[in-house]
mmCIF file with all atom_site columns, C-alpha atoms in Angstrom:
data_model
loop_
_atom_site.group_PDB
_atom_site.id
_atom_site.type_symbol
_atom_site.label_atom_id
_atom_site.label_alt_id
_atom_site.label_comp_id
_atom_site.label_asym_id
_atom_site.label_entity_id
_atom_site.label_seq_id
_atom_site.pdbx_PDB_ins_code
_atom_site.Cartn_x
_atom_site.Cartn_y
_atom_site.Cartn_z
_atom_site.occupancy
_atom_site.B_iso_or_equiv
_atom_site.pdbx_formal_charge
_atom_site.auth_seq_id
_atom_site.auth_comp_id
_atom_site.auth_asym_id
_atom_site.auth_atom_id
_atom_site.pdbx_PDB_model_num
ATOM 1   C CA . MET J 1 1   ? -0.435  2.764   32.522  1.00 98.00 ? 1   MET J CA 1
ATOM 2   C CA . HIS J 1 2   ? -1.397  6.174   31.130  1.00 98.00 ? 2   HIS J CA 1
ATOM 3   C CA . LEU J 1 3   ? -2.707  6.299   27.552  1.00 98.00 ? 3   LEU J CA 1
ATOM 4   C CA . LEU J 1 4   ? -2.766  9.355   25.283  1.00 98.00 ? 4   LEU J CA 1
ATOM 5   C CA . ILE J 1 5   ? -5.002  9.199   22.197  1.00 98.00 ? 5   ILE J CA 1
ATOM 6   C CA . PRO J 1 6   ? -4.229  11.854  19.538  1.00 97.00 ? 6   PRO J CA 1
ATOM 7   C CA . ALA J 1 7   ? -7.610  12.590  17.949  1.00 96.00 ? 7   ALA J CA 1
ATOM 8   C CA . ALA J 1 8   ? -7.276  16.169  16.719  1.00 88.00 ? 8   ALA J CA 1
ATOM 9   C CA . GLY J 1 9   ? -7.093  15.617  12.935  1.00 71.00 ? 9   GLY J CA 1
ATOM 10  C CA . THR J 1 10  ? -9.667  16.751  10.401  1.00 64.00 ? 10  THR J CA 1
ATOM 11  C CA . GLY J 1 11  ? -9.411  13.709  8.142   1.00 57.00 ? 11  GLY J CA 1
ATOM 12  C CA . LYS J 1 12  ? -8.863  15.509  4.829   1.00 56.00 ? 12  LYS J CA 1
ATOM 13  C CA . ARG J 1 13  ? -7.918  12.275  3.043   1.00 56.00 ? 13  ARG J CA 1
ATOM 14  C CA . MET J 1 14  ? -11.255 10.824  4.108   1.00 61.00 ? 14  MET J CA 1
ATOM 15  C CA . GLY J 1 15  ? -12.918 13.530  2.015   1.00 55.00 ? 15  GLY J CA 1
ATOM 16  C CA . GLY J 1 16  ? -15.021 14.915  4.867   1.00 61.00 ? 16  GLY J CA 1
ATOM 17  C CA . THR J 1 17  ? -15.255 18.211  6.692   1.00 66.00 ? 17  THR J CA 1
ATOM 18  C CA . ARG J 1 18  ? -15.501 16.880  10.254  1.00 76.00 ? 18  ARG J CA 1
ATOM 19  C CA . ASN J 1 19  ? -13.244 14.825  12.482  1.00 90.00 ? 19  ASN J CA 1
ATOM 20  C CA . LYS J 1 20  ? -13.034 11.412  10.816  1.00 92.00 ? 20  LYS J CA 1
ATOM 21  C CA . LEU J 1 21  ? -13.092 9.700   14.216  1.00 96.00 ? 21  LEU J CA 1
ATOM 22  C CA . LEU J 1 22  ? -16.786 10.612  14.393  1.00 95.00 ? 22  LEU J CA 1
ATOM 23  C CA . LEU J 1 23  ? -17.523 8.553   11.276  1.00 94.00 ? 23  LEU J CA 1
ATOM 24  C CA . GLN J 1 24  ? -19.208 5.257   12.004  1.00 94.00 ? 24  GLN J CA 1
ATOM 25  C CA . VAL J 1 25  ? -17.999 1.681   11.591  1.00 94.00 ? 25  VAL J CA 1
ATOM 26  C CA . ARG J 1 26  ? -20.599 -0.984  12.338  1.00 93.00 ? 26  ARG J CA 1
ATOM 27  C CA . SER J 1 27  ? -22.914 1.612   13.874  1.00 92.00 ? 27  SER J CA 1
ATOM 28  C CA . GLN J 1 28  ? -20.252 2.967   16.254  1.00 95.00 ? 28  GLN J CA 1
ATOM 29  C CA . PRO J 1 29  ? -17.967 5.998   15.830  1.00 96.00 ? 29  PRO J CA 1
ATOM 30  C CA . ILE J 1 30  ? -14.345 5.130   15.017  1.00 97.00 ? 30  ILE J CA 1
ATOM 31  C CA . ILE J 1 31  ? -13.142 6.615   18.327  1.00 97.00 ? 31  ILE J CA 1
ATOM 32  C CA . ALA J 1 32  ? -15.602 4.389   20.213  1.00 98.00 ? 32  ALA J CA 1
ATOM 33  C CA . TRP J 1 33  ? -13.835 1.246   19.000  1.00 98.00 ? 33  TRP J CA 1
ATOM 34  C CA . THR J 1 34  ? -10.473 2.669   20.073  1.00 98.00 ? 34  THR J CA 1
ATOM 35  C CA . LEU J 1 35  ? -11.860 3.522   23.507  1.00 98.00 ? 35  LEU J CA 1
ATOM 36  C CA . LYS J 1 36  ? -13.444 0.074   23.877  1.00 97.00 ? 36  LYS J CA 1
ATOM 37  C CA . ALA J 1 37  ? -10.047 -1.560  23.365  1.00 98.00 ? 37  ALA J CA 1
ATOM 38  C CA . ALA J 1 38  ? -8.489  0.775   25.943  1.00 98.00 ? 38  ALA J CA 1
ATOM 39  C CA . ALA J 1 39  ? -11.303 0.037   28.386  1.00 97.00 ? 39  ALA J CA 1
ATOM 40  C CA . ASP J 1 40  ? -10.755 -3.716  27.985  1.00 98.00 ? 40  ASP J CA 1
ATOM 41  C CA . ALA J 1 41  ? -6.961  -3.486  28.397  1.00 98.00 ? 41  ALA J CA 1
ATOM 42  C CA . SER J 1 42  ? -6.274  -4.346  32.036  1.00 98.00 ? 42  SER J CA 1
ATOM 43  C CA . THR J 1 43  ? -3.041  -2.311  32.149  1.00 98.00 ? 43  THR J CA 1
ATOM 44  C CA . ILE J 1 44  ? -4.648  0.995   31.110  1.00 98.00 ? 44  ILE J CA 1
ATOM 45  C CA . LYS J 1 45  ? -5.692  3.055   34.132  1.00 97.00 ? 45  LYS J CA 1
ATOM 46  C CA . TRP J 1 46  ? -6.039  6.589   32.680  1.00 98.00 ? 46  TRP J CA 1
ATOM 47  C CA . ILE J 1 47  ? -7.001  7.889   29.235  1.00 98.00 ? 47  ILE J CA 1
ATOM 48  C CA . GLY J 1 48  ? -6.291  11.300  27.737  1.00 98.00 ? 48  GLY J CA 1
ATOM 49  C CA . ILE J 1 49  ? -8.069  12.241  24.493  1.00 98.00 ? 49  ILE J CA 1
ATOM 50  C CA . ILE J 1 50  ? -6.201  14.989  22.646  1.00 98.00 ? 50  ILE J CA 1
ATOM 51  C CA . SER J 1 51  ? -8.641  16.759  20.343  1.00 96.00 ? 51  SER J CA 1
ATOM 52  C CA . GLN J 1 52  ? -9.896  20.114  19.188  1.00 95.00 ? 52  GLN J CA 1
ATOM 53  C CA . PRO J 1 53  ? -12.388 21.650  21.663  1.00 95.00 ? 53  PRO J CA 1
ATOM 54  C CA . VAL J 1 54  ? -14.984 21.880  18.862  1.00 95.00 ? 54  VAL J CA 1
ATOM 55  C CA . ASP J 1 55  ? -15.220 18.066  19.004  1.00 95.00 ? 55  ASP J CA 1
ATOM 56  C CA . TRP J 1 56  ? -15.373 17.736  22.777  1.00 96.00 ? 56  TRP J CA 1
ATOM 57  C CA . SER J 1 57  ? -19.165 17.645  23.054  1.00 96.00 ? 57  SER J CA 1
ATOM 58  C CA . ASP J 1 58  ? -19.340 14.777  20.547  1.00 96.00 ? 58  ASP J CA 1
ATOM 59  C CA . PHE J 1 59  ? -16.486 12.870  22.172  1.00 97.00 ? 59  PHE J CA 1
ATOM 60  C CA . LYS J 1 60  ? -17.908 13.365  25.657  1.00 97.00 ? 60  LYS J CA 1
ATOM 61  C CA . ALA J 1 61  ? -21.248 11.962  24.501  1.00 97.00 ? 61  ALA J CA 1
ATOM 62  C CA . ILE J 1 62  ? -19.446 8.905   23.090  1.00 97.00 ? 62  ILE J CA 1
ATOM 63  C CA . VAL J 1 63  ? -17.557 8.387   26.349  1.00 97.00 ? 63  VAL J CA 1
ATOM 64  C CA . ALA J 1 64  ? -20.824 8.657   28.280  1.00 96.00 ? 64  ALA J CA 1
ATOM 65  C CA . ASP J 1 65  ? -22.535 6.107   26.014  1.00 96.00 ? 65  ASP J CA 1
ATOM 66  C CA . LEU J 1 66  ? -19.678 3.644   26.580  1.00 96.00 ? 66  LEU J CA 1
ATOM 67  C CA . ASN J 1 67  ? -20.027 3.913   30.373  1.00 95.00 ? 67  ASN J CA 1
ATOM 68  C CA . LEU J 1 68  ? -16.262 3.914   30.783  1.00 93.00 ? 68  LEU J CA 1
ATOM 69  C CA . THR J 1 69  ? -15.106 3.305   34.349  1.00 92.00 ? 69  THR J CA 1
ATOM 70  C CA . LYS J 1 70  ? -11.572 4.582   33.760  1.00 96.00 ? 70  LYS J CA 1
ATOM 71  C CA . PRO J 1 71  ? -10.864 8.322   34.121  1.00 97.00 ? 71  PRO J CA 1
ATOM 72  C CA . VAL J 1 72  ? -10.898 10.187  30.796  1.00 97.00 ? 72  VAL J CA 1
ATOM 73  C CA . GLU J 1 73  ? -9.395  13.650  30.364  1.00 97.00 ? 73  GLU J CA 1
ATOM 74  C CA . PHE J 1 74  ? -9.910  15.948  27.357  1.00 98.00 ? 74  PHE J CA 1
ATOM 75  C CA . ILE J 1 75  ? -6.791  17.818  26.247  1.00 98.00 ? 75  ILE J CA 1
ATOM 76  C CA . PRO J 1 76  ? -6.661  20.611  23.612  1.00 97.00 ? 76  PRO J CA 1
ATOM 77  C CA . GLY J 1 77  ? -5.043  19.478  20.367  1.00 95.00 ? 77  GLY J CA 1
ATOM 78  C CA . GLY J 1 78  ? -2.427  21.398  18.415  1.00 94.00 ? 78  GLY J CA 1
ATOM 79  C CA . SER J 1 79  ? -1.955  22.233  14.750  1.00 92.00 ? 79  SER J CA 1
ATOM 80  C CA . SER J 1 80  ? 0.050   19.029  14.180  1.00 93.00 ? 80  SER J CA 1
ATOM 81  C CA . ARG J 1 81  ? 0.249   15.578  15.720  1.00 94.00 ? 81  ARG J CA 1
ATOM 82  C CA . GLN J 1 82  ? 3.604   16.529  17.240  1.00 96.00 ? 82  GLN J CA 1
ATOM 83  C CA . GLU J 1 83  ? 2.129   19.603  18.921  1.00 96.00 ? 83  GLU J CA 1
ATOM 84  C CA . SER J 1 84  ? -0.898  17.627  20.090  1.00 96.00 ? 84  SER J CA 1
ATOM 85  C CA . VAL J 1 85  ? 1.252   14.984  21.776  1.00 97.00 ? 85  VAL J CA 1
ATOM 86  C CA . TYR J 1 86  ? 3.319   17.738  23.393  1.00 97.00 ? 86  TYR J CA 1
ATOM 87  C CA . ASN J 1 87  ? 0.102   19.146  24.866  1.00 97.00 ? 87  ASN J CA 1
ATOM 88  C CA . GLY J 1 88  ? -0.889  15.682  26.006  1.00 98.00 ? 88  GLY J CA 1
ATOM 89  C CA . LEU J 1 89  ? 2.392   15.145  27.817  1.00 98.00 ? 89  LEU J CA 1
ATOM 90  C CA . GLN J 1 90  ? 1.942   18.370  29.764  1.00 98.00 ? 90  GLN J CA 1
ATOM 91  C CA . ALA J 1 91  ? -1.514  17.204  30.862  1.00 98.00 ? 91  ALA J CA 1
ATOM 92  C CA . LEU J 1 92  ? -0.398  13.829  32.222  1.00 98.00 ? 92  LEU J CA 1
ATOM 93  C CA . PRO J 1 93  ? -0.829  13.288  35.967  1.00 97.00 ? 93  PRO J CA 1
ATOM 94  C CA . ALA J 1 94  ? 2.317   14.112  37.946  1.00 96.00 ? 94  ALA J CA 1
ATOM 95  C CA . ASN J 1 95  ? 2.822   10.461  38.869  1.00 95.00 ? 95  ASN J CA 1
ATOM 96  C CA . ALA J 1 96  ? 2.982   9.242   35.240  1.00 97.00 ? 96  ALA J CA 1
ATOM 97  C CA . LYS J 1 97  ? 6.305   7.462   34.654  1.00 98.00 ? 97  LYS J CA 1
ATOM 98  C CA . GLN J 1 98  ? 5.510   5.740   31.360  1.00 98.00 ? 98  GLN J CA 1
ATOM 99  C CA . VAL J 1 99  ? 2.970   6.561   28.690  1.00 98.00 ? 99  VAL J CA 1
ATOM 100 C CA . LEU J 1 100 ? 1.437   4.810   25.703  1.00 98.00 ? 100 LEU J CA 1
ATOM 101 C CA . ILE J 1 101 ? 0.470   6.923   22.701  1.00 98.00 ? 101 ILE J CA 1
ATOM 102 C CA . HIS J 1 102 ? -2.092  5.403   20.358  1.00 98.00 ? 102 HIS J CA 1
ATOM 103 C CA . ASP J 1 103 ? -3.641  7.080   17.322  1.00 97.00 ? 103 ASP J CA 1
ATOM 104 C CA . GLY J 1 104 ? -7.410  7.318   17.633  1.00 96.00 ? 104 GLY J CA 1
ATOM 105 C CA . ALA J 1 105 ? -7.753  6.260   13.990  1.00 96.00 ? 105 ALA J CA 1
ATOM 106 C CA . ARG J 1 106 ? -6.234  2.825   14.724  1.00 97.00 ? 106 ARG J CA 1
ATOM 107 C CA . CYS J 1 107 ? -9.583  1.591   15.951  1.00 97.00 ? 107 CYS J CA 1
ATOM 108 C CA . LEU J 1 108 ? -8.811  -2.092  15.312  1.00 98.00 ? 108 LEU J CA 1
ATOM 109 C CA . VAL J 1 109 ? -6.141  -2.356  18.014  1.00 98.00 ? 109 VAL J CA 1
ATOM 110 C CA . THR J 1 110 ? -6.774  -5.168  20.490  1.00 98.00 ? 110 THR J CA 1
ATOM 111 C CA . PRO J 1 111 ? -6.542  -5.017  24.273  1.00 98.00 ? 111 PRO J CA 1
ATOM 112 C CA . ASN J 1 112 ? -3.809  -7.680  24.015  1.00 98.00 ? 112 ASN J CA 1
ATOM 113 C CA . LEU J 1 113 ? -1.552  -5.377  21.984  1.00 98.00 ? 113 LEU J CA 1
ATOM 114 C CA . LEU J 1 114 ? -2.116  -2.478  24.380  1.00 98.00 ? 114 LEU J CA 1
ATOM 115 C CA . ASN J 1 115 ? -1.261  -4.759  27.310  1.00 98.00 ? 115 ASN J CA 1
ATOM 116 C CA . SER J 1 116 ? 1.846   -6.127  25.559  1.00 98.00 ? 116 SER J CA 1
ATOM 117 C CA . CYS J 1 117 ? 3.185   -2.615  24.938  1.00 98.00 ? 117 CYS J CA 1
ATOM 118 C CA . ALA J 1 118 ? 2.342   -1.501  28.480  1.00 98.00 ? 118 ALA J CA 1
ATOM 119 C CA . GLN J 1 119 ? 4.243   -4.438  29.927  1.00 98.00 ? 119 GLN J CA 1
ATOM 120 C CA . ALA J 1 120 ? 7.227   -4.081  27.590  1.00 98.00 ? 120 ALA J CA 1
ATOM 121 C CA . ILE J 1 121 ? 7.753   -0.368  28.302  1.00 98.00 ? 121 ILE J CA 1
ATOM 122 C CA . GLN J 1 122 ? 8.507   -1.238  31.921  1.00 97.00 ? 122 GLN J CA 1
ATOM 123 C CA . GLN J 1 123 ? 11.814  -2.706  30.696  1.00 96.00 ? 123 GLN J CA 1
ATOM 124 C CA . CYS J 1 124 ? 12.988  -0.047  28.209  1.00 97.00 ? 124 CYS J CA 1
ATOM 125 C CA . SER J 1 125 ? 12.906  3.683   27.436  1.00 97.00 ? 125 SER J CA 1
ATOM 126 C CA . GLY J 1 126 ? 10.962  3.567   24.194  1.00 98.00 ? 126 GLY J CA 1
ATOM 127 C CA . LEU J 1 127 ? 9.156   1.146   21.898  1.00 98.00 ? 127 LEU J CA 1
ATOM 128 C CA . ILE J 1 128 ? 6.712   0.950   19.028  1.00 98.00 ? 128 ILE J CA 1
ATOM 129 C CA . ALA J 1 129 ? 4.339   -1.710  17.774  1.00 98.00 ? 129 ALA J CA 1
ATOM 130 C CA . ALA J 1 130 ? 5.388   -2.685  14.257  1.00 98.00 ? 130 ALA J CA 1
ATOM 131 C CA . VAL J 1 131 ? 5.042   -5.432  11.663  1.00 98.00 ? 131 VAL J CA 1
ATOM 132 C CA . PRO J 1 132 ? 7.598   -6.656  9.089   1.00 97.00 ? 132 PRO J CA 1
ATOM 133 C CA . VAL J 1 133 ? 7.163   -5.188  5.630   1.00 96.00 ? 133 VAL J CA 1
ATOM 134 C CA . LYS J 1 134 ? 5.936   -7.754  3.088   1.00 95.00 ? 134 LYS J CA 1
ATOM 135 C CA . ASP J 1 135 ? 6.178   -5.704  -0.097  1.00 95.00 ? 135 ASP J CA 1
ATOM 136 C CA . THR J 1 136 ? 9.354   -4.806  -1.940  1.00 96.00 ? 136 THR J CA 1
ATOM 137 C CA . ILE J 1 137 ? 10.009  -1.115  -1.233  1.00 96.00 ? 137 ILE J CA 1
ATOM 138 C CA . LYS J 1 138 ? 11.489  1.319   -3.780  1.00 97.00 ? 138 LYS J CA 1
ATOM 139 C CA . VAL J 1 139 ? 13.153  4.648   -3.035  1.00 96.00 ? 139 VAL J CA 1
ATOM 140 C CA . VAL J 1 140 ? 11.988  7.039   -5.763  1.00 97.00 ? 140 VAL J CA 1
ATOM 141 C CA . ASP J 1 141 ? 13.241  10.554  -6.581  1.00 97.00 ? 141 ASP J CA 1
ATOM 142 C CA . GLU J 1 142 ? 11.143  13.609  -7.377  1.00 96.00 ? 142 GLU J CA 1
ATOM 143 C CA . HIS J 1 143 ? 11.072  12.641  -11.065 1.00 97.00 ? 143 HIS J CA 1
ATOM 144 C CA . GLY J 1 144 ? 9.547   9.222   -10.379 1.00 97.00 ? 144 GLY J CA 1
ATOM 145 C CA . ILE J 1 145 ? 12.793  7.350   -11.008 1.00 98.00 ? 145 ILE J CA 1
ATOM 146 C CA . ILE J 1 146 ? 13.767  4.448   -8.724  1.00 98.00 ? 146 ILE J CA 1
ATOM 147 C CA . GLN J 1 147 ? 16.977  5.170   -6.859  1.00 97.00 ? 147 GLN J CA 1
ATOM 148 C CA . SER J 1 148 ? 17.358  2.061   -4.709  1.00 97.00 ? 148 SER J CA 1
ATOM 149 C CA . THR J 1 149 ? 15.693  -1.022  -3.271  1.00 97.00 ? 149 THR J CA 1
ATOM 150 C CA . PRO J 1 150 ? 16.203  -1.339  0.500   1.00 95.00 ? 150 PRO J CA 1
ATOM 151 C CA . ASP J 1 151 ? 16.677  -4.763  2.058   1.00 94.00 ? 151 ASP J CA 1
ATOM 152 C CA . ARG J 1 152 ? 13.183  -5.858  3.058   1.00 93.00 ? 152 ARG J CA 1
ATOM 153 C CA . GLN J 1 153 ? 14.581  -7.900  5.935   1.00 92.00 ? 153 GLN J CA 1
ATOM 154 C CA . GLN J 1 154 ? 15.380  -4.669  7.777   1.00 94.00 ? 154 GLN J CA 1
ATOM 155 C CA . LEU J 1 155 ? 12.094  -2.865  7.105   1.00 96.00 ? 155 LEU J CA 1
ATOM 156 C CA . TRP J 1 156 ? 9.212   -2.698  9.556   1.00 97.00 ? 156 TRP J CA 1
ATOM 157 C CA . ALA J 1 157 ? 5.932   -0.794  9.240   1.00 97.00 ? 157 ALA J CA 1
ATOM 158 C CA . ALA J 1 158 ? 5.414   1.394   12.292  1.00 97.00 ? 158 ALA J CA 1
ATOM 159 C CA . GLN J 1 159 ? 2.105   1.282   14.138  1.00 98.00 ? 159 GLN J CA 1
ATOM 160 C CA . THR J 1 160 ? 0.808   2.506   17.456  1.00 98.00 ? 160 THR J CA 1
ATOM 161 C CA . PRO J 1 161 ? 0.728   2.048   20.434  1.00 98.00 ? 161 PRO J CA 1
ATOM 162 C CA . GLN J 1 162 ? 4.111   3.580   21.002  1.00 98.00 ? 162 GLN J CA 1
ATOM 163 C CA . GLY J 1 163 ? 5.437   3.602   24.549  1.00 98.00 ? 163 GLY J CA 1
ATOM 164 C CA . PHE J 1 164 ? 7.937   5.891   26.250  1.00 98.00 ? 164 PHE J CA 1
ATOM 165 C CA . ASN J 1 165 ? 9.500   6.981   29.487  1.00 98.00 ? 165 ASN J CA 1
ATOM 166 C CA . VAL J 1 166 ? 7.595   10.209  30.184  1.00 98.00 ? 166 VAL J CA 1
ATOM 167 C CA . LYS J 1 167 ? 10.578  12.225  31.423  1.00 98.00 ? 167 LYS J CA 1
ATOM 168 C CA . LEU J 1 168 ? 12.689  11.308  28.380  1.00 98.00 ? 168 LEU J CA 1
ATOM 169 C CA . LEU J 1 169 ? 9.858   11.953  25.924  1.00 98.00 ? 169 LEU J CA 1
ATOM 170 C CA . LYS J 1 170 ? 9.238   15.398  27.405  1.00 98.00 ? 170 LYS J CA 1
ATOM 171 C CA . GLN J 1 171 ? 12.954  16.164  27.015  1.00 98.00 ? 171 GLN J CA 1
ATOM 172 C CA . CYS J 1 172 ? 12.896  14.988  23.383  1.00 98.00 ? 172 CYS J CA 1
ATOM 173 C CA . HIS J 1 173 ? 9.844   17.100  22.580  1.00 97.00 ? 173 HIS J CA 1
ATOM 174 C CA . ALA J 1 174 ? 11.494  20.133  24.167  1.00 97.00 ? 174 ALA J CA 1
ATOM 175 C CA . GLN J 1 175 ? 14.622  19.582  22.083  1.00 97.00 ? 175 GLN J CA 1
ATOM 176 C CA . GLY J 1 176 ? 12.485  19.123  18.980  1.00 96.00 ? 176 GLY J CA 1
ATOM 177 C CA . LEU J 1 177 ? 10.904  22.506  19.605  1.00 94.00 ? 177 LEU J CA 1
ATOM 178 C CA . ARG J 1 178 ? 14.293  24.170  20.065  1.00 95.00 ? 178 ARG J CA 1
ATOM 179 C CA . GLN J 1 179 ? 15.722  22.567  16.925  1.00 95.00 ? 179 GLN J CA 1
ATOM 180 C CA . GLY J 1 180 ? 12.599  23.019  14.790  1.00 95.00 ? 180 GLY J CA 1
ATOM 181 C CA . TRP J 1 181 ? 12.294  19.290  14.086  1.00 95.00 ? 181 TRP J CA 1
ATOM 182 C CA . GLU J 1 182 ? 9.108   18.116  12.377  1.00 94.00 ? 182 GLU J CA 1
ATOM 183 C CA . VAL J 1 183 ? 8.403   14.403  12.809  1.00 95.00 ? 183 VAL J CA 1
ATOM 184 C CA . THR J 1 184 ? 5.459   12.108  12.151  1.00 92.00 ? 184 THR J CA 1
ATOM 185 C CA . ASP J 1 185 ? 5.771   10.002  15.301  1.00 95.00 ? 185 ASP J CA 1
ATOM 186 C CA . ASP J 1 186 ? 7.352   10.205  18.722  1.00 96.00 ? 186 ASP J CA 1
ATOM 187 C CA . ALA J 1 187 ? 9.819   7.404   18.034  1.00 97.00 ? 187 ALA J CA 1
ATOM 188 C CA . ALA J 1 188 ? 11.484  9.691   15.476  1.00 97.00 ? 188 ALA J CA 1
ATOM 189 C CA . LEU J 1 189 ? 12.169  12.220  18.243  1.00 97.00 ? 189 LEU J CA 1
ATOM 190 C CA . PHE J 1 190 ? 13.854  9.507   20.302  1.00 97.00 ? 190 PHE J CA 1
ATOM 191 C CA . GLU J 1 191 ? 15.913  8.492   17.274  1.00 97.00 ? 191 GLU J CA 1
ATOM 192 C CA . ARG J 1 192 ? 17.080  12.076  16.662  1.00 96.00 ? 192 ARG J CA 1
ATOM 193 C CA . CYS J 1 193 ? 18.082  12.351  20.300  1.00 97.00 ? 193 CYS J CA 1
ATOM 194 C CA . GLY J 1 194 ? 20.103  9.133   20.069  1.00 96.00 ? 194 GLY J CA 1
ATOM 195 C CA . ILE J 1 195 ? 17.835  7.090   22.353  1.00 97.00 ? 195 ILE J CA 1
ATOM 196 C CA . GLU J 1 196 ? 17.130  3.474   21.456  1.00 97.00 ? 196 GLU J CA 1
ATOM 197 C CA . VAL J 1 197 ? 13.597  2.473   20.486  1.00 98.00 ? 197 VAL J CA 1
ATOM 198 C CA . GLY J 1 198 ? 12.576  -1.185  20.533  1.00 98.00 ? 198 GLY J CA 1
ATOM 199 C CA . ILE J 1 199 ? 9.948   -3.165  18.626  1.00 97.00 ? 199 ILE J CA 1
ATOM 200 C CA . VAL J 1 200 ? 6.903   -4.988  19.954  1.00 98.00 ? 200 VAL J CA 1
ATOM 201 C CA . PRO J 1 201 ? 5.247   -7.255  17.357  1.00 98.00 ? 201 PRO J CA 1
ATOM 202 C CA . GLY J 1 202 ? 2.149   -5.446  16.146  1.00 98.00 ? 202 GLY J CA 1
ATOM 203 C CA . GLU J 1 203 ? -0.991  -6.799  14.497  1.00 98.00 ? 203 GLU J CA 1
ATOM 204 C CA . GLU J 1 204 ? -1.630  -7.080  10.760  1.00 96.00 ? 204 GLU J CA 1
ATOM 205 C CA . THR J 1 205 ? -5.200  -5.881  11.327  1.00 97.00 ? 205 THR J CA 1
ATOM 206 C CA . ASN J 1 206 ? -4.085  -2.791  13.282  1.00 98.00 ? 206 ASN J CA 1
ATOM 207 C CA . LEU J 1 207 ? -4.531  -0.486  10.304  1.00 96.00 ? 207 LEU J CA 1
ATOM 208 C CA . LYS J 1 208 ? -4.974  3.261   10.466  1.00 95.00 ? 208 LYS J CA 1
ATOM 209 C CA . VAL J 1 209 ? -8.313  4.407   9.074   1.00 95.00 ? 209 VAL J CA 1
ATOM 210 C CA . THR J 1 210 ? -7.324  7.213   6.726   1.00 92.00 ? 210 THR J CA 1
ATOM 211 C CA . THR J 1 211 ? -9.292  6.738   3.484   1.00 92.00 ? 211 THR J CA 1
ATOM 212 C CA . PRO J 1 212 ? -12.792 5.487   2.562   1.00 91.00 ? 212 PRO J CA 1
ATOM 213 C CA . GLN J 1 213 ? -11.140 2.206   1.530   1.00 94.00 ? 213 GLN J CA 1
ATOM 214 C CA . ASP J 1 214 ? -9.687  1.831   5.025   1.00 95.00 ? 214 ASP J CA 1
ATOM 215 C CA . LEU J 1 215 ? -13.157 2.406   6.449   1.00 94.00 ? 215 LEU J CA 1
ATOM 216 C CA . ALA J 1 216 ? -14.505 -0.491  4.375   1.00 94.00 ? 216 ALA J CA 1
ATOM 217 C CA . MET J 1 217 ? -11.638 -2.730  5.512   1.00 96.00 ? 217 MET J CA 1
ATOM 218 C CA . ALA J 1 218 ? -12.270 -1.832  9.156   1.00 96.00 ? 218 ALA J CA 1
ATOM 219 C CA . GLU J 1 219 ? -15.934 -2.686  8.701   1.00 95.00 ? 219 GLU J CA 1
ATOM 220 C CA . PHE J 1 220 ? -15.007 -6.109  7.344   1.00 96.00 ? 220 PHE J CA 1
ATOM 221 C CA . ILE J 1 221 ? -12.404 -6.871  10.033  1.00 96.00 ? 221 ILE J CA 1
ATOM 222 C CA . LEU J 1 222 ? -14.752 -5.912  12.867  1.00 95.00 ? 222 LEU J CA 1
ATOM 223 C CA . SER J 1 223 ? -17.525 -8.021  11.348  1.00 93.00 ? 223 SER J CA 1
ATOM 224 C CA . GLN J 1 224 ? -15.232 -11.063 11.663  1.00 92.00 ? 224 GLN J CA 1
ATOM 225 C CA . ARG J 1 225 ? -14.544 -10.553 15.390  1.00 87.00 ? 225 ARG J CA 1
#
């Protein structure tokens, strides 16, 4: 299985000026924990890190320190996650039939979840890891007034990895460019193109490190493993 790791963000919500994936959790950069999980996932055979070239020297040093035995390619990131993944798809080896896409900031992912998604994508065109929503969700207008309360039974919180048929995902990205669609994940492109996307049960601990509070939670979770 081929794995693309979008890692091109600047981490503005973290309050820093550098790539947040270089921040440390338990004495290791965030991206190192993500790469460790990928290295320990038996299904992953190739890793592409999509990032801004300014970060490549730091990321390459991290990869070297981890002594990864799987091939790792560095791919230029874009101005958005959508553009970065598009670049990553173009850089996949010609023999790639399916791909997993996993945000570098979800450093708490386990090898088991990566393997589960890699196995499941062999039987479908698209999938995402997700967990059922526990909170009651409110739809609120621009004035802060509640408009509706969706049925929680039908709500799932999307995570990564997300898995796709490479040929179909390339077609969806191309259509998104033509139509000017702006989406926050690749599953949304499949949805707009009318292609079914399935669910693989995710992990409650598979949070995305976005804020300083998330960093503290990641520190605690990793200390318990």
